[in-house]
Amino acid sequence: MELSLADQGISFSTCSEAIQSFVTENKKRPDTLTLTKNHAVGVDGITNLAEQWLATSNDESETPITTLNVASCSLGRCVNPSTGANILSSTGVSALGKHGDRLKNVDLSWNDLNTEAIDAFVRGLLDIKGPAFDAESYDPLTLIPSRTCALESINLTGNSICDEGLEAISHLVIDPSETLKIPSNLKSIILNQCALQGNGGEILCRMLNHESSQIISLNCFENDVTTWSLELAKSVIKNEKLIEFNNINLIELKNKLSNKEENINIIAGKNTMNHGVLSILLTLRPFVFPDEASIPNPISTDTSAADAEAATTEKTDGVKGSVTLDLRESFMCGFYQEEEESVNELISLLQHINNDSSSDSSNNKSPEITSSKEGDAHDQSPVILNPSLIHIKTIELDDDSGLTSKQIKALYDACGPSNQKTRTVLKVNGTEYKPASSCVIC
């Protein structure tokens, strides 16, 4: 049963009274408690909540609160009694971790939580003593968890936990002692706008690739993980348990591509960045290059062989799925336009798709052909080697896609000859892109 006290502008004392009334009326605690946007709860409130309503009692039959939504409750900031200034504090979430070992779902988004707060929260959940998780050198045996936790999903959106905070979160997936086989229950992680950078990408790869990982949903919008974008995208594609990445259901997308559905609309999402766009393109790749072994791979991805094999089962029937790729607001090259893997991969896909489609055009070179018997190529109808199973009909860009004018022109050139009926349409800010005409001075 759920008790929702969201957005009522109440303090913890009022919340506690409401919880007590619920218990009196229903003879048990709510299993879901929602306190969203009650900024007056604060550090003291979440501390008291943990101690009064989350802590394990002597009554084993007591129903625990398993889902807690405390988004935007000012859990990481309090007033310094000496100066009156607002300061960051880890006290509240430390208590939440200490008494929250039975919590399964926690929303801590938009609470001014920093690295120290997340470190304290994870230590509380696992009851870990010892050095900091990000210490340069330590004995792993000093980080042996004293207990497992039930946590299955966590939302940390809008908290600047940085790479060091993600290192702490990773230990809810990977046993920090490196010796014990502590089972992980964590399946869903939301890390949007968490100030992750390069090392954060490496940590995410480690979490996805670890044998203990049970992650099926990972969202990390608006994090510029720079140098680890490609490795992160490859880890996403390789992970057989992962269903959703950056709000894209990868399993559903693969099924639609395998079934060659028409009008598959893929929306990359706001600030999905280079790694997010790459994960989509690497999902498309085995359907564009069904026989990957015979095609040079510009980014050396190890796309799943099973996906490629599935994509080739009916590749000769001439039917193609059609895709609209919406990359508006994606910042696919990062905030500083330093990452080009996603652009280069998209150009590679477009070139193959549109060379395939334009193979019978007199303005293009003759298609590469193959035959069943040596020497009888002239007796056979031309067969395109490795034809794409899908066609990208439209690509949508805007000013927030993060591409330079040179990159946009390169994408346009890869969309196929101008006289090709099946040419990919490239739109920028809602209008079909046309390159500026050359000016010839006589």
PDB file of N, CA, C and O in Angstrom, residues 246-296:
ATOM      1  N   ASN A 246      19.514   4.651 -21.704  1.00  0.00           N
ATOM      2  CA  ASN A 246      19.095   6.021 -22.044  1.00  0.00           C
ATOM      3  C   ASN A 246      17.706   6.058 -22.675  1.00  0.00           C
ATOM      4  O   ASN A 246      17.483   6.654 -23.739  1.00  0.00           O
ATOM      5  N   ASN A 247      16.783   5.394 -22.030  1.00  0.00           N
ATOM      6  CA  ASN A 247      15.364   5.364 -22.409  1.00  0.00           C
ATOM      7  C   ASN A 247      15.088   4.665 -23.738  1.00  0.00           C
ATOM      8  O   ASN A 247      13.977   4.743 -24.255  1.00  0.00           O
ATOM      9  N   ILE A 248      16.074   3.988 -24.302  1.00  0.00           N
ATOM     10  CA  ILE A 248      15.864   3.191 -25.510  1.00  0.00           C
ATOM     11  C   ILE A 248      15.770   1.725 -25.097  1.00  0.00           C
ATOM     12  O   ILE A 248      16.703   1.177 -24.493  1.00  0.00           O
ATOM     13  N   ASN A 249      14.642   1.096 -25.415  1.00  0.00           N
ATOM     14  CA  ASN A 249      14.492  -0.329 -25.140  1.00  0.00           C
ATOM     15  C   ASN A 249      15.221  -1.096 -26.238  1.00  0.00           C
ATOM     16  O   ASN A 249      14.733  -1.232 -27.359  1.00  0.00           O
ATOM     17  N   LEU A 250      16.412  -1.580 -25.923  1.00  0.00           N
ATOM     18  CA  LEU A 250      17.271  -2.207 -26.925  1.00  0.00           C
ATOM     19  C   LEU A 250      16.684  -3.516 -27.447  1.00  0.00           C
ATOM     20  O   LEU A 250      16.820  -3.835 -28.636  1.00  0.00           O
ATOM     21  N   ILE A 251      16.042  -4.275 -26.577  1.00  0.00           N
ATOM     22  CA  ILE A 251      15.450  -5.541 -26.997  1.00  0.00           C
ATOM     23  C   ILE A 251      14.296  -5.282 -27.965  1.00  0.00           C
ATOM     24  O   ILE A 251      14.195  -5.930 -29.021  1.00  0.00           O
ATOM     25  N   GLU A 252      13.457  -4.328 -27.625  1.00  0.00           N
ATOM     26  CA  GLU A 252      12.329  -3.985 -28.498  1.00  0.00           C
ATOM     27  C   GLU A 252      12.820  -3.464 -29.835  1.00  0.00           C
ATOM     28  O   GLU A 252      12.271  -3.811 -30.895  1.00  0.00           O
ATOM     29  N   LEU A 253      13.867  -2.635 -29.816  1.00  0.00           N
ATOM     30  CA  LEU A 253      14.420  -2.098 -31.056  1.00  0.00           C
ATOM     31  C   LEU A 253      14.984  -3.212 -31.942  1.00  0.00           C
ATOM     32  O   LEU A 253      14.732  -3.245 -33.149  1.00  0.00           O
ATOM     33  N   LYS A 254      15.723  -4.139 -31.344  1.00  0.00           N
ATOM     34  CA  LYS A 254      16.281  -5.248 -32.124  1.00  0.00           C
ATOM     35  C   LYS A 254      15.176  -6.105 -32.734  1.00  0.00           C
ATOM     36  O   LYS A 254      15.294  -6.563 -33.872  1.00  0.00           O
ATOM     37  N   ASN A 255      14.096  -6.318 -31.974  1.00  0.00           N
ATOM     38  CA  ASN A 255      12.980  -7.104 -32.505  1.00  0.00           C
ATOM     39  C   ASN A 255      12.325  -6.406 -33.685  1.00  0.00           C
ATOM     40  O   ASN A 255      11.974  -7.040 -34.687  1.00  0.00           O
ATOM     41  N   LYS A 256      12.150  -5.098 -33.587  1.00  0.00           N
ATOM     42  CA  LYS A 256      11.559  -4.345 -34.696  1.00  0.00           C
ATOM     43  C   LYS A 256      12.451  -4.393 -35.932  1.00  0.00           C
ATOM     44  O   LYS A 256      11.966  -4.539 -37.057  1.00  0.00           O
ATOM     45  N   LEU A 257      13.744  -4.283 -35.721  1.00  0.00           N
ATOM     46  CA  LEU A 257      14.683  -4.343 -36.847  1.00  0.00           C
ATOM     47  C   LEU A 257      14.697  -5.733 -37.471  1.00  0.00           C
ATOM     48  O   LEU A 257      14.723  -5.879 -38.692  1.00  0.00           O
ATOM     49  N   SER A 258      14.673  -6.758 -36.627  1.00  0.00           N
ATOM     50  CA  SER A 258      14.667  -8.133 -37.137  1.00  0.00           C
ATOM     51  C   SER A 258      13.403  -8.425 -37.935  1.00  0.00           C
ATOM     52  O   SER A 258      13.437  -9.154 -38.931  1.00  0.00           O
ATOM     53  N   ASN A 259      12.285  -7.827 -37.507  1.00  0.00           N
ATOM     54  CA  ASN A 259      11.018  -8.030 -38.212  1.00  0.00           C
ATOM     55  C   ASN A 259      10.848  -7.098 -39.401  1.00  0.00           C
ATOM     56  O   ASN A 259       9.819  -7.122 -40.078  1.00  0.00           O
ATOM     57  N   LYS A 260      11.854  -6.248 -39.645  1.00  0.00           N
ATOM     58  CA  LYS A 260      11.843  -5.305 -40.767  1.00  0.00           C
ATOM     59  C   LYS A 260      10.581  -4.448 -40.776  1.00  0.00           C
ATOM     60  O   LYS A 260       9.919  -4.279 -41.796  1.00  0.00           O
ATOM     61  N   GLU A 261      10.263  -3.921 -39.608  1.00  0.00           N
ATOM     62  CA  GLU A 261       9.085  -3.081 -39.503  1.00  0.00           C
ATOM     63  C   GLU A 261       9.291  -1.749 -40.215  1.00  0.00           C
ATOM     64  O   GLU A 261      10.417  -1.262 -40.352  1.00  0.00           O
ATOM     65  N   GLU A 262       8.191  -1.151 -40.666  1.00  0.00           N
ATOM     66  CA  GLU A 262       8.241   0.152 -41.302  1.00  0.00           C
ATOM     67  C   GLU A 262       8.105   1.255 -40.253  1.00  0.00           C
ATOM     68  O   GLU A 262       7.470   1.077 -39.225  1.00  0.00           O
ATOM     69  N   ASN A 263       8.723   2.389 -40.557  1.00  0.00           N
ATOM     70  CA  ASN A 263       8.583   3.581 -39.723  1.00  0.00           C
ATOM     71  C   ASN A 263       8.974   3.353 -38.260  1.00  0.00           C
ATOM     72  O   ASN A 263       8.222   3.682 -37.340  1.00  0.00           O
ATOM     73  N   ILE A 264      10.147   2.772 -38.066  1.00  0.00           N
ATOM     74  CA  ILE A 264      10.691   2.635 -36.712  1.00  0.00           C
ATOM     75  C   ILE A 264      11.253   3.988 -36.302  1.00  0.00           C
ATOM     76  O   ILE A 264      12.222   4.473 -36.898  1.00  0.00           O
ATOM     77  N   ASN A 265      10.657   4.605 -35.314  1.00  0.00           N
ATOM     78  CA  ASN A 265      11.062   5.946 -34.886  1.00  0.00           C
ATOM     79  C   ASN A 265      11.981   5.834 -33.675  1.00  0.00           C
ATOM     80  O   ASN A 265      11.549   5.416 -32.604  1.00  0.00           O
ATOM     81  N   ILE A 266      13.238   6.203 -33.853  1.00  0.00           N
ATOM     82  CA  ILE A 266      14.220   6.116 -32.774  1.00  0.00           C
ATOM     83  C   ILE A 266      14.555   7.524 -32.312  1.00  0.00           C
ATOM     84  O   ILE A 266      15.090   8.328 -33.073  1.00  0.00           O
ATOM     85  N   ILE A 267      14.240   7.837 -31.060  1.00  0.00           N
ATOM     86  CA  ILE A 267      14.508   9.155 -30.492  1.00  0.00           C
ATOM     87  C   ILE A 267      15.676   9.032 -29.523  1.00  0.00           C
ATOM     88  O   ILE A 267      15.567   8.383 -28.483  1.00  0.00           O
ATOM     89  N   ALA A 268      16.781   9.651 -29.868  1.00  0.00           N
ATOM     90  CA  ALA A 268      17.985   9.523 -29.042  1.00  0.00           C
ATOM     91  C   ALA A 268      17.790  10.159 -27.672  1.00  0.00           C
ATOM     92  O   ALA A 268      18.282   9.663 -26.669  1.00  0.00           O
ATOM     93  N   GLY A 269      17.059  11.250 -27.598  1.00  0.00           N
ATOM     94  CA  GLY A 269      16.811  11.866 -26.304  1.00  0.00           C
ATOM     95  C   GLY A 269      17.726  13.042 -26.018  1.00  0.00           C
ATOM     96  O   GLY A 269      18.833  13.145 -26.547  1.00  0.00           O
ATOM     97  N   LYS A 270      17.253  13.935 -25.172  1.00  0.00           N
ATOM     98  CA  LYS A 270      17.992  15.153 -24.851  1.00  0.00           C
ATOM     99  C   LYS A 270      19.281  14.839 -24.104  1.00  0.00           C
ATOM    100  O   LYS A 270      19.281  14.152 -23.100  1.00  0.00           O
ATOM    101  N   ASN A 271      20.386  15.362 -24.637  1.00  0.00           N
ATOM    102  CA  ASN A 271      21.696  15.226 -23.995  1.00  0.00           C
ATOM    103  C   ASN A 271      22.082  13.770 -23.739  1.00  0.00           C
ATOM    104  O   ASN A 271      22.667  13.442 -22.709  1.00  0.00           O
ATOM    105  N   THR A 272      21.750  12.903 -24.688  1.00  0.00           N
ATOM    106  CA  THR A 272      22.185  11.510 -24.549  1.00  0.00           C
ATOM    107  C   THR A 272      23.672  11.364 -24.824  1.00  0.00           C
ATOM    108  O   THR A 272      24.280  10.383 -24.451  1.00  0.00           O
ATOM    109  N   MET A 273      24.250  12.369 -25.479  1.00  0.00           N
ATOM    110  CA  MET A 273      25.693  12.470 -25.702  1.00  0.00           C
ATOM    111  C   MET A 273      26.211  11.398 -26.672  1.00  0.00           C
ATOM    112  O   MET A 273      25.450  10.605 -27.221  1.00  0.00           O
ATOM    113  N   ASN A 274      27.516  11.428 -26.873  1.00  0.00           N
ATOM    114  CA  ASN A 274      28.166  10.550 -27.840  1.00  0.00           C
ATOM    115  C   ASN A 274      27.932   9.073 -27.530  1.00  0.00           C
ATOM    116  O   ASN A 274      27.608   8.276 -28.412  1.00  0.00           O
ATOM    117  N   HIS A 275      28.067   8.684 -26.258  1.00  0.00           N
ATOM    118  CA  HIS A 275      27.927   7.277 -25.897  1.00  0.00           C
ATOM    119  C   HIS A 275      26.509   6.775 -26.119  1.00  0.00           C
ATOM    120  O   HIS A 275      26.297   5.624 -26.495  1.00  0.00           O
ATOM    121  N   GLY A 276      25.506   7.649 -25.894  1.00  0.00           N
ATOM    122  CA  GLY A 276      24.122   7.243 -26.092  1.00  0.00           C
ATOM    123  C   GLY A 276      23.779   7.046 -27.557  1.00  0.00           C
ATOM    124  O   GLY A 276      23.139   6.068 -27.937  1.00  0.00           O
ATOM    125  N   VAL A 277      24.224   7.982 -28.411  1.00  0.00           N
ATOM    126  CA  VAL A 277      23.983   7.858 -29.846  1.00  0.00           C
ATOM    127  C   VAL A 277      24.732   6.654 -30.404  1.00  0.00           C
ATOM    128  O   VAL A 277      24.212   5.897 -31.225  1.00  0.00           O
ATOM    129  N   LEU A 278      25.953   6.456 -29.937  1.00  0.00           N
ATOM    130  CA  LEU A 278      26.743   5.308 -30.401  1.00  0.00           C
ATOM    131  C   LEU A 278      26.065   3.983 -30.079  1.00  0.00           C
ATOM    132  O   LEU A 278      26.096   3.052 -30.887  1.00  0.00           O
ATOM    133  N   SER A 279      25.466   3.887 -28.903  1.00  0.00           N
ATOM    134  CA  SER A 279      24.806   2.632 -28.538  1.00  0.00           C
ATOM    135  C   SER A 279      23.662   2.326 -29.498  1.00  0.00           C
ATOM    136  O   SER A 279      23.410   1.167 -29.834  1.00  0.00           O
ATOM    137  N   ILE A 280      22.951   3.366 -29.956  1.00  0.00           N
ATOM    138  CA  ILE A 280      21.878   3.179 -30.932  1.00  0.00           C
ATOM    139  C   ILE A 280      22.461   2.728 -32.269  1.00  0.00           C
ATOM    140  O   ILE A 280      21.978   1.774 -32.894  1.00  0.00           O
ATOM    141  N   LEU A 281      23.509   3.412 -32.714  1.00  0.00           N
ATOM    142  CA  LEU A 281      24.097   3.092 -34.015  1.00  0.00           C
ATOM    143  C   LEU A 281      24.715   1.692 -34.036  1.00  0.00           C
ATOM    144  O   LEU A 281      24.646   0.994 -35.051  1.00  0.00           O
ATOM    145  N   LEU A 282      25.307   1.283 -32.914  1.00  0.00           N
ATOM    146  CA  LEU A 282      25.880  -0.063 -32.860  1.00  0.00           C
ATOM    147  C   LEU A 282      24.794  -1.130 -32.813  1.00  0.00           C
ATOM    148  O   LEU A 282      25.025  -2.276 -33.193  1.00  0.00           O
ATOM    149  N   THR A 283      23.607  -0.748 -32.340  1.00  0.00           N
ATOM    150  CA  THR A 283      22.460  -1.659 -32.407  1.00  0.00           C
ATOM    151  C   THR A 283      21.991  -1.806 -33.850  1.00  0.00           C
ATOM    152  O   THR A 283      21.608  -2.897 -34.285  1.00  0.00           O
ATOM    153  N   LEU A 284      22.046  -0.716 -34.610  1.00  0.00           N
ATOM    154  CA  LEU A 284      21.651  -0.750 -36.025  1.00  0.00           C
ATOM    155  C   LEU A 284      22.678  -1.488 -36.889  1.00  0.00           C
ATOM    156  O   LEU A 284      22.314  -2.103 -37.904  1.00  0.00           O
ATOM    157  N   ARG A 285      23.928  -1.442 -36.496  1.00  0.00           N
ATOM    158  CA  ARG A 285      25.015  -1.878 -37.367  1.00  0.00           C
ATOM    159  C   ARG A 285      24.863  -3.285 -37.949  1.00  0.00           C
ATOM    160  O   ARG A 285      25.043  -3.484 -39.148  1.00  0.00           O
ATOM    161  N   PRO A 286      24.539  -4.326 -37.154  1.00  0.00           N
ATOM    162  CA  PRO A 286      24.445  -5.667 -37.749  1.00  0.00           C
ATOM    163  C   PRO A 286      23.310  -5.800 -38.755  1.00  0.00           C
ATOM    164  O   PRO A 286      23.309  -6.734 -39.560  1.00  0.00           O
ATOM    165  N   PHE A 287      22.369  -4.860 -38.745  1.00  0.00           N
ATOM    166  CA  PHE A 287      21.282  -4.894 -39.715  1.00  0.00           C
ATOM    167  C   PHE A 287      21.645  -4.118 -40.978  1.00  0.00           C
ATOM    168  O   PHE A 287      21.036  -4.290 -42.021  1.00  0.00           O
ATOM    169  N   VAL A 288      22.648  -3.262 -40.873  1.00  0.00           N
ATOM    170  CA  VAL A 288      23.169  -2.552 -42.044  1.00  0.00           C
ATOM    171  C   VAL A 288      24.279  -3.364 -42.699  1.00  0.00           C
ATOM    172  O   VAL A 288      24.373  -3.442 -43.920  1.00  0.00           O
ATOM    173  N   PHE A 289      25.112  -3.985 -41.876  1.00  0.00           N
ATOM    174  CA  PHE A 289      26.195  -4.841 -42.356  1.00  0.00           C
ATOM    175  C   PHE A 289      25.939  -6.273 -41.871  1.00  0.00           C
ATOM    176  O   PHE A 289      26.542  -6.719 -40.891  1.00  0.00           O
ATOM    177  N   PRO A 290      25.032  -6.998 -42.510  1.00  0.00           N
ATOM    178  CA  PRO A 290      24.705  -8.354 -42.034  1.00  0.00           C
ATOM    179  C   PRO A 290      25.906  -9.294 -42.013  1.00  0.00           C
ATOM    180  O   PRO A 290      25.968 -10.191 -41.190  1.00  0.00           O
ATOM    181  N   ASP A 291      26.839  -9.084 -42.932  1.00  0.00           N
ATOM    182  CA  ASP A 291      28.032  -9.935 -42.980  1.00  0.00           C
ATOM    183  C   ASP A 291      29.218  -9.087 -42.563  1.00  0.00           C
ATOM    184  O   ASP A 291      30.030  -8.676 -43.381  1.00  0.00           O
ATOM    185  N   GLU A 292      29.311  -8.835 -41.266  1.00  0.00           N
ATOM    186  CA  GLU A 292      30.294  -7.889 -40.745  1.00  0.00           C
ATOM    187  C   GLU A 292      31.723  -8.260 -41.117  1.00  0.00           C
ATOM    188  O   GLU A 292      32.563  -7.388 -41.318  1.00  0.00           O
ATOM    189  N   ALA A 293      31.993  -9.532 -41.232  1.00  0.00           N
ATOM    190  CA  ALA A 293      33.374  -9.972 -41.476  1.00  0.00           C
ATOM    191  C   ALA A 293      33.908  -9.455 -42.807  1.00  0.00           C
ATOM    192  O   ALA A 293      35.111  -9.272 -42.968  1.00  0.00           O
ATOM    193  N   SER A 294      33.024  -9.218 -43.777  1.00  0.00           N
ATOM    194  CA  SER A 294      33.492  -8.808 -45.094  1.00  0.00           C
ATOM    195  C   SER A 294      33.523  -7.300 -45.263  1.00  0.00           C
ATOM    196  O   SER A 294      33.856  -6.792 -46.317  1.00  0.00           O
ATOM    197  N   ILE A 295      33.148  -6.560 -44.203  1.00  0.00           N
ATOM    198  CA  ILE A 295      33.070  -5.113 -44.291  1.00  0.00           C
ATOM    199  C   ILE A 295      34.083  -4.475 -43.344  1.00  0.00           C
ATOM    200  O   ILE A 295      34.123  -4.812 -42.164  1.00  0.00           O
ATOM    201  N   PRO A 296      34.906  -3.561 -43.838  1.00  0.00           N
ATOM    202  CA  PRO A 296      35.813  -2.863 -42.936  1.00  0.00           C
ATOM    203  C   PRO A 296      35.020  -2.137 -41.862  1.00  0.00           C
ATOM    204  O   PRO A 296      34.027  -1.481 -42.152  1.00  0.00           O
TER     205      PRO A 296
END
